Structures are given as structure tokens and as C-alpha cells.
Coordinates of C-alpha atoms in Angstrom, one line a residue:
Chain Y
X1410 CA -5.8 176.0 95.5
X1411 CA -5.0 178.8 98.0
X1412 CA -5.9 177.7 101.5
X1413 CA -5.1 178.1 105.2
X1414 CA -5.5 175.0 107.3
X1415 CA -5.5 175.4 111.1
X1416 CA -4.7 173.0 113.9
X1417 CA -7.4 171.2 115.8
X1418 CA -9.6 172.1 118.7
X1419 CA -8.0 172.6 122.1
X1420 CA -9.3 172.3 125.7
X1421 CA -7.2 174.2 128.3
X1422 CA -7.4 175.0 131.9
X1423 CA -7.4 178.6 133.2
X1424 CA -3.9 180.0 133.4
X1425 CA -2.5 177.7 130.7
X1426 CA -1.3 178.7 127.2
X1427 CA -2.4 177.6 123.8
X1428 CA -0.7 177.7 120.4
X1429 CA -2.7 177.6 117.2
X1430 CA -1.1 176.9 113.9
X1431 CA -2.2 178.1 110.4
X1432 CA -0.5 176.3 107.5
X1433 CA -0.6 178.0 104.1
X1434 CA -0.6 176.4 100.7
X1435 CA -1.1 177.4 97.1
X1436 CA 0.6 180.7 97.2
X1437 CA 3.9 182.4 98.1
X1438 CA 3.6 182.5 101.9
X1439 CA 6.4 185.0 102.5
X1440 CA 4.7 187.6 100.3
X1441 CA 1.6 188.1 102.5
X1442 CA 0.5 189.3 105.9
X1443 CA -1.6 187.0 108.1
X1444 CA -4.2 188.4 110.6
X1445 CA -5.7 186.6 113.5
X1446 CA -9.4 187.1 114.6
X1447 CA -11.5 185.4 117.2
X1448 CA -15.2 184.9 117.7
X1449 CA -16.5 184.2 121.2
X1450 CA -20.0 182.7 121.4
X1451 CA -22.6 185.3 120.6
X1452 CA -20.0 188.0 120.1
X1453 CA -18.8 190.0 117.2
X1454 CA -15.5 189.1 115.4
X1455 CA -12.5 190.6 117.3
X1456 CA -9.2 191.4 115.6
X1457 CA -6.1 190.3 117.6
X1458 CA -3.2 191.3 115.4
X1459 CA -1.2 190.6 112.3
X1460 CA 2.2 189.2 111.3
X1461 CA 4.2 189.8 108.1
X1462 CA 5.0 186.2 107.2
X1463 CA 8.2 187.2 105.4
X1464 CA 9.9 189.5 107.8
X1465 CA 8.1 188.7 111.1
X1466 CA 6.9 192.2 111.7
X1467 CA 3.9 192.3 114.0
X1468 CA 1.1 194.5 115.2
X1469 CA -1.2 193.7 118.1
X1470 CA -4.5 195.1 119.2
X1471 CA -4.3 196.9 122.5
X1472 CA -6.5 194.3 124.1
X1473 CA -4.3 191.4 123.1
X1474 CA -1.0 193.0 123.6
X1475 CA 1.0 191.2 126.3
X1476 CA -0.9 187.9 126.1
X1477 CA -0.9 187.1 122.4
X1478 CA 2.3 186.3 120.5
X1479 CA 2.3 185.9 116.8
X1480 CA 5.1 184.1 114.9
X1481 CA 5.8 182.5 111.6
X1482 CA 8.0 179.7 110.2
X1483 CA 8.8 180.3 106.5
X1484 CA 10.3 176.8 106.2
X1485 CA 6.9 175.3 107.2
X1486 CA 4.8 177.9 105.5
X1487 CA 3.0 178.3 108.8
X1488 CA 1.9 181.1 111.1
X1489 CA 1.2 180.7 114.8
X1490 CA -0.8 182.4 117.5
X1491 CA 0.0 181.8 121.1
X1492 CA -2.3 183.0 123.9
X1493 CA -1.1 182.9 127.5
X1494 CA -2.7 183.2 130.9
X1495 CA -6.0 181.7 129.5
X1496 CA -9.3 182.6 131.2
X1497 CA -12.8 181.6 130.5
X1498 CA -13.4 184.7 128.4
X1499 CA -10.9 183.4 125.9
X1500 CA -13.2 180.6 124.9
X1501 CA -13.7 181.3 121.2
X1502 CA -13.1 180.1 117.7
X1503 CA -9.8 181.5 116.5
X1504 CA -9.3 182.3 112.8
X1505 CA -6.3 183.1 110.7
X1506 CA -6.8 185.1 107.5
X1507 CA -4.7 186.4 104.7
X1508 CA -4.8 189.9 103.3
X1509 CA -4.1 190.7 99.7
X1510 CA -3.3 193.8 97.8
X1511 CA -5.6 192.4 95.1
X1512 CA -8.6 193.1 97.4
X1513 CA -7.2 196.3 98.9
X1514 CA -6.0 194.4 102.0
X1515 CA -9.3 192.9 103.0
X1516 CA -9.2 189.4 104.4
X1517 CA -9.6 187.3 101.3
X1518 CA -8.7 183.8 102.5
X1519 CA -9.6 182.4 105.9
X1520 CA -8.6 179.3 107.9
X1521 CA -11.4 177.0 108.9
X1522 CA -11.2 178.1 112.6
X1523 CA -9.9 176.5 115.8
X1524 CA -12.1 176.2 118.8
X1525 CA -10.3 176.9 122.0
X1526 CA -12.2 176.0 125.2
X1527 CA -11.0 177.2 128.5
X1528 CA -12.5 175.3 131.4
X1529 CA -11.5 174.1 134.8
Chain G
X60 CA -11.1 202.9 117.6
X61 CA -13.8 202.9 114.9
X62 CA -17.0 201.4 116.1
X63 CA -19.2 199.8 113.4
X64 CA -22.9 199.6 114.1
X65 CA -25.0 197.4 111.8
X66 CA -28.7 197.5 111.3
X67 CA -31.1 195.8 111.4
X68 CA -30.0 193.1 113.8
X69 CA -32.2 190.6 112.0
X70 CA -34.2 190.8 108.8
X71 CA -36.8 188.2 107.7
X72 CA -37.2 187.9 104.0
X73 CA -38.5 185.5 101.4
X74 CA -36.3 184.1 98.6
X75 CA -36.4 186.5 95.6
X76 CA -36.8 189.6 97.8
X77 CA -34.2 192.3 98.2
X78 CA -32.1 192.7 101.4
X79 CA -30.7 196.1 102.4
X80 CA -28.1 196.0 105.2
X81 CA -26.6 199.1 106.8
X82 CA -23.2 199.7 108.5
X83 CA -22.5 203.0 110.2
X84 CA -19.1 203.9 111.4
X85 CA -18.3 206.2 114.4
X86 CA -15.6 207.9 112.3
X87 CA -14.9 208.2 108.6
X88 CA -13.4 205.0 107.2
X89 CA -10.1 205.8 105.5
X90 CA -10.1 205.5 101.7
X91 CA -13.2 203.4 101.7
X92 CA -11.5 200.4 103.3
X93 CA -14.7 198.8 104.2
X94 CA -15.5 195.1 103.5
X95 CA -18.5 192.8 103.9
X96 CA -18.3 189.2 104.8
X97 CA -20.9 186.4 104.8
X98 CA -20.8 183.7 107.6
X99 CA -22.8 180.5 107.7
X100 CA -23.1 178.3 110.9
X101 CA -19.9 176.4 111.5
X102 CA -18.0 178.2 108.7
X103 CA -15.4 180.9 108.5
X104 CA -16.4 184.3 107.2
X105 CA -16.3 184.7 103.4
X106 CA -15.2 187.9 101.7
X107 CA -18.0 189.4 99.5
X108 CA -17.2 193.1 99.0
X109 CA -13.9 195.1 99.5
X110 CA -13.2 198.7 99.0
X111 CA -16.8 199.4 99.9
X112 CA -18.1 198.5 96.4
X113 CA -15.9 195.9 94.7
X114 CA -17.1 192.3 94.5
X115 CA -14.6 189.6 95.4
X116 CA -13.8 186.9 93.0
X117 CA -16.6 184.5 92.4
X118 CA -19.3 186.6 94.2
X119 CA -22.6 186.8 92.2
X120 CA -23.6 190.2 90.9
X121 CA -26.8 190.2 93.0
X122 CA -24.4 191.3 95.8
X123 CA -23.5 195.0 95.7
X124 CA -21.9 197.4 98.1
X125 CA -22.1 201.2 98.3
X126 CA -21.3 204.1 100.5
X127 CA -18.4 206.2 101.8
X128 CA -17.3 208.1 104.8
X129 CA -19.4 206.7 107.7
X130 CA -22.4 205.2 105.9
X131 CA -22.2 201.9 103.9
X132 CA -24.8 199.6 102.5
X133 CA -24.8 196.0 101.3
X134 CA -27.7 195.1 99.0
X135 CA -28.6 191.6 98.0
X136 CA -31.0 191.5 95.0
X137 CA -33.2 188.5 94.5
X138 CA -32.3 186.5 97.6
X139 CA -31.2 183.0 96.8
X140 CA -31.7 180.1 99.3
X141 CA -27.9 180.0 100.0
X142 CA -27.9 183.7 100.9
X143 CA -29.6 183.3 104.3
X144 CA -26.7 183.8 106.7
X145 CA -25.1 186.4 108.9
X146 CA -23.3 189.4 107.3
X147 CA -20.6 191.4 108.9
X148 CA -19.0 194.7 107.9
X149 CA -15.4 195.4 108.7
X150 CA -13.2 198.5 108.4
X151 CA -9.5 197.8 107.7
X152 CA -8.2 201.3 107.0
X153 CA -7.0 201.9 110.5
X154 CA -5.9 200.0 113.6
X155 CA -7.5 198.3 115.3
X156 CA -9.4 196.6 112.5
X157 CA -13.0 196.4 113.7
X158 CA -16.1 194.5 112.8
X159 CA -19.8 195.3 113.1
X160 CA -22.0 193.1 115.3
X161 CA -23.6 191.4 112.3
X162 CA -27.0 191.3 110.6
X163 CA -28.8 188.0 110.3
X164 CA -30.8 187.5 107.1
X165 CA -33.3 184.8 107.9
X166 CA -36.0 183.1 105.9
X167 CA -39.5 184.5 106.4

């Protein structure tokens, strides 16, 4: 079945970087766009950006621009989100999500989430 | 940036009752690109409604969405025990994509 499986929880120190993976299966990976969203404790969902898995085109939110780097590896059917210069406010669950024209580009399939904890 | 404001913050209802959730946008949502998601503790959001009123695959018909422009509604008829969760609206017609702060539907 169609699914996105993300890498496991991470604990990082302030100033470090983290790279979260999102492995796709059950569909043609290069034909879709993957978005990244995070959810800090008690906060609303925050959109970080998207990557076209096939051609690598990206768009970032203004807030994430400069610290978030999205990439994809078509040979591995995987997308990646790297966040640098981590601070305590980056502690959150990070999700990848697929968009599909079948649902007018809403987010129809989500990864299970990856908890990133930033603590000294 | 389009700001989405959901109301109420929390609603307490009994199984079998109807839930009416509101999502108001600070600007008109382009082409009705408004979605609703359900999230349960420890789980990822799940797509319920896209295009303001279309149900996603496998979503029961007790869930319905309506609205256009800046005012949208999610209605859940005859609440089932598994429907008690947090619901988020999202606009995806313009960047940045934004989400509402959520409405918790809790058991009365």
C-alpha cells in the first residue's frame, strides 16, 4: 500500500544539525511532491516547504528559508529534510506528506512523524 | 499569509450528537483549496475533506465539509466513539500553506 516511513527519533544539542528521511513505497515516487510540516508541543501545524521528488525543485516557507534544506534521492525513493543551527524552539514532531492531484493537492498520505528534541 | 482561525477551541459532545466546526480565513482561499484533517494522540494527521467539500477515500459519509471564500465548516453527524479527536483546517491554495490552531472534539 502507499506509505511514507520516516526515520527514528533524534536528540540533538543546540547548534547542531539533524537530517530526517522519508521513504516512499507503493507509488511512483518521482511523480509526486513531498511537503514537510512540523508540530511543536501545544502548537499548530507549521508548513516548512516542499520538494518535487522528480526534478528536485523546492519551495521553502519564509521562516524556514536558510535553515531548512530539502532533498530527494530517486534511487532510494526517499526525501530528506535537514535543519541546521538547531535551537530549543525546533523541538517538534516533523512530518513528511505527499500531495496528489487526485485530492486537489491536499496532503493525502503522511509519514508517521519523527520527534526531534533539541536539548543541551 | 492567510491566517486560519478555528472555533470553538474545544467542544464537548456525546456519541450520536452532531459536531459543527468552523474555520475562518483572513483572506479568501483560492479556488476552495481548503482541507480538513483529523489527528489522534500520537498519530499523524489524516485527510478527511479536500476542496472544501469532497470526502477523501474511505472517509464515512457522516463527515461533510462546506463553505467558500473565507468561511468553512466541517460537520460530523452522529458522532462515533472513534471521532473524538483534534480537527485542523488547512488552506493550500497559496504559499505559505497554513493550518488553523485546531478544534478538540471531546467526549461529554
